[in-house]
């Protein structure tokens, strides 16, 4: 049986104590501990970035030589760091997202992270379907944004579309793993696709 959902769980309190804007911070920290994707000096785009805890972690690791761009439907409270930029946009509006990123000099990037999530209804098929659409779009944007060799990390709720999205991602990256951080709630279907070594224009069959 899944554990009952506790709104103020251990990670919620830990995030508060450590000054992170959301408990999601711990998911990215676990992904980073396992895969060591983020490095000083990198340029990263974070999709579904509000309120900004992924951005906090990324900004800390890439440092002053690196740059981070967060995109969300919601306004993200500004950061003090000058190398963190944010944009209010719908990720399905590809032209708007790409134009603004390009205008800000984010033409080719080292990594794309996505913690995008739909507003959940509690209806599993609906929620997992919407999550798969978001992750598929994040993956598509990553193929436009990434340098060859770059990485993509995308949250997805496991459901009937999961394998299809995973297969598409596998076609464009050297190595693809599925990773569920401990800090993802036990009751949740959420997991992360971690894709390494973007192949550029090559497509694996
Ligand atoms: C779980 S939250 C992200 C938390 C964030 N990673 C952090 O660490 O603070 C998911 C976000 O996805 C955003 N989102 C959902 N659909 C979106 C869309 N179509 N375009 C842009 N953002 C979207 C939501 O507004 C929400 O802020």
XYZ file of C-alpha atoms and ligand atoms in Angstrom:
232
model
C 0.000 0.000 0.000
C 1.362 3.456 -0.822
C 2.139 5.563 2.237
C -0.428 8.280 2.992
C 0.564 11.690 1.675
C 1.858 14.009 4.376
C 1.868 17.594 3.151
C 4.624 18.619 5.555
C 6.889 15.603 5.218
C 10.569 15.254 6.112
C 11.782 16.839 2.844
C 9.367 19.757 3.130
C 10.887 20.601 6.529
C 14.445 19.970 5.317
C 13.895 22.303 2.352
C 12.691 24.991 4.747
C 15.684 24.483 7.034
C 18.169 24.656 4.159
C 16.533 27.633 2.458
C 15.433 25.797 -0.693
C 12.352 27.139 -2.420
C 10.807 23.648 -2.741
C 11.336 20.045 -1.651
C 12.123 19.205 -5.322
C 15.674 20.377 -4.563
C 16.408 17.013 -2.969
C 15.381 15.128 -6.107
C 17.902 17.022 -8.200
C 20.542 16.610 -5.485
C 20.011 12.833 -5.570
C 20.187 12.790 -9.375
C 23.383 14.846 -9.201
C 24.908 12.547 -6.589
C 24.256 9.507 -8.766
C 25.057 10.845 -12.256
C 27.343 13.895 -11.688
C 25.789 15.736 -14.642
C 26.149 19.321 -13.466
C 29.610 20.877 -13.561
C 31.093 24.336 -13.025
C 30.890 26.606 -16.071
C 27.950 24.842 -17.754
C 24.941 26.513 -19.366
C 21.662 24.868 -18.352
C 17.981 25.391 -19.214
C 15.462 24.297 -16.559
C 11.867 23.750 -17.738
C 9.006 23.905 -15.236
C 11.292 25.856 -12.935
C 8.954 27.633 -10.460
C 9.385 28.317 -7.601
C 13.068 27.726 -8.319
C 14.710 25.085 -6.126
C 16.285 23.286 -9.130
C 17.596 26.713 -10.200
C 19.156 27.215 -6.755
C 21.028 23.886 -6.987
C 22.066 24.404 -10.607
C 23.259 27.981 -9.993
C 25.336 26.819 -7.043
C 27.052 24.051 -9.027
C 27.638 25.827 -12.362
C 28.922 28.853 -10.444
C 29.645 32.339 -11.733
C 31.168 31.106 -15.000
C 28.026 29.108 -15.740
C 24.548 30.273 -16.733
C 21.042 29.089 -15.951
C 17.695 29.859 -17.564
C 14.408 28.866 -15.883
C 11.122 28.668 -17.798
C 7.664 28.315 -16.225
C 4.018 29.305 -16.673
C 4.342 30.995 -13.290
C 6.472 33.972 -12.337
C 9.665 32.910 -10.548
C 10.814 35.213 -7.752
C 14.003 36.908 -8.915
C 17.443 35.568 -8.053
C 20.315 37.707 -6.753
C 22.782 35.853 -8.987
C 23.153 37.747 -12.304
C 23.723 34.489 -14.232
C 20.223 33.140 -13.399
C 17.541 34.326 -15.812
C 13.865 33.417 -15.795
C 11.060 33.529 -18.316
C 7.275 33.175 -18.061
C 6.196 31.011 -20.997
C 4.273 27.910 -21.960
C 6.756 25.256 -23.078
C 4.314 24.279 -25.857
C 4.920 27.739 -27.379
C 8.168 26.571 -28.931
C 8.836 29.748 -30.920
C 8.461 32.022 -27.905
C 10.709 29.844 -25.740
C 13.375 29.459 -28.441
C 13.313 33.146 -29.473
C 13.756 34.377 -25.919
C 16.465 31.849 -25.154
C 18.329 32.809 -28.327
C 17.951 36.526 -27.607
C 19.519 35.875 -24.192
C 22.440 34.060 -25.769
C 21.305 30.542 -24.799
C 21.796 29.077 -28.221
C 23.369 25.681 -27.477
C 23.433 24.429 -23.915
C 25.126 21.669 -21.911
C 22.017 20.362 -20.205
C 18.232 20.609 -20.064
C 16.418 19.692 -16.866
C 12.653 19.359 -16.636
C 10.608 18.986 -13.477
C 7.446 19.889 -15.397
C 4.242 18.594 -13.855
C 0.581 19.045 -14.782
C -2.062 20.131 -12.302
C -3.058 16.710 -11.003
C -6.662 15.492 -10.890
C -6.101 12.217 -9.034
C -7.270 10.348 -12.140
C -4.211 8.255 -12.946
C -4.673 7.915 -16.718
C -5.335 11.628 -17.121
C -2.418 12.740 -14.933
C 0.117 10.330 -16.441
C -1.036 11.247 -19.969
C -0.576 14.976 -19.323
C 2.811 14.363 -17.719
C 3.938 12.320 -20.741
C 2.928 15.194 -23.079
C 4.939 17.680 -21.006
C 7.995 15.419 -20.864
C 7.804 14.675 -24.572
C 7.730 18.412 -25.319
C 10.640 19.022 -22.909
C 12.588 16.277 -24.681
C 11.772 17.854 -28.072
C 13.007 21.266 -26.866
C 16.154 19.598 -25.530
C 16.909 18.251 -29.021
C 16.790 21.842 -30.323
C 18.837 23.289 -27.481
C 21.544 20.773 -26.617
C 25.121 20.643 -27.762
C 26.250 17.249 -28.973
C 27.125 15.229 -25.852
C 24.719 17.227 -23.652
C 22.259 15.759 -21.173
C 18.515 15.773 -20.559
C 16.781 15.033 -17.245
C 12.991 14.846 -17.403
C 10.416 14.032 -14.769
C 7.571 11.827 -15.930
C 4.609 10.124 -14.248
C 4.731 6.458 -15.211
C 1.641 5.440 -17.188
C 0.621 4.002 -20.540
C 2.651 6.568 -22.546
C 5.836 6.167 -20.522
C 7.538 3.516 -22.698
C 6.777 5.478 -25.882
C 8.438 8.623 -24.527
C 11.370 6.597 -23.183
C 11.878 4.970 -26.586
C 11.923 8.350 -28.324
C 14.515 9.674 -25.871
C 16.636 6.528 -26.312
C 16.779 7.229 -30.037
C 18.630 10.518 -29.531
C 21.029 9.855 -26.632
C 23.994 7.509 -26.120
C 22.729 6.206 -22.764
C 19.356 6.527 -21.038
C 18.475 5.531 -17.455
C 15.313 5.705 -15.373
C 15.885 6.899 -11.810
C 13.432 7.391 -8.941
C 14.918 9.492 -6.146
C 14.103 8.463 -2.560
C 12.742 11.956 -2.082
C 10.012 11.288 -4.677
C 7.045 10.387 -2.534
C 6.321 6.653 -2.275
C 2.747 7.122 -3.392
C 3.759 8.987 -6.494
C 4.132 7.579 -10.011
C 6.859 10.096 -10.721
C 10.256 9.071 -11.936
C 13.043 10.724 -13.924
C 14.454 9.921 -17.348
C 18.189 10.667 -17.286
C 19.632 10.846 -20.808
C 23.362 11.211 -21.391
C 25.375 11.988 -24.509
C 23.035 13.789 -26.928
C 23.717 12.409 -30.402
C 22.898 15.597 -32.305
C 21.376 14.917 -35.707
C 22.038 11.188 -35.491
C 19.049 9.000 -34.639
C 19.527 5.479 -33.229
C 17.083 2.890 -34.513
C 6.895 20.457 -9.596
S 6.846 22.085 -10.177
C 8.545 22.438 -10.460
C 9.362 22.654 -9.210
C 10.741 23.185 -9.555
N 11.545 22.176 -10.219
C 11.523 23.631 -8.335
O 12.510 22.983 -8.027
O 11.149 24.631 -7.721
C 6.239 21.886 -11.815
C 6.130 23.168 -12.607
O 5.765 22.876 -13.962
C 5.140 24.049 -14.457
N 4.442 23.801 -15.731
C 3.419 22.932 -15.967
N 3.017 23.023 -17.247
C 3.823 23.932 -17.847
C 3.908 24.454 -19.187
N 3.071 24.039 -20.154
N 4.853 25.383 -19.464
C 5.692 25.823 -18.488
N 5.660 25.371 -17.211
C 4.734 24.446 -16.890
C 4.189 24.425 -13.317
O 3.784 25.782 -13.428
C 5.060 24.131 -12.078
O 5.671 25.306 -11.594
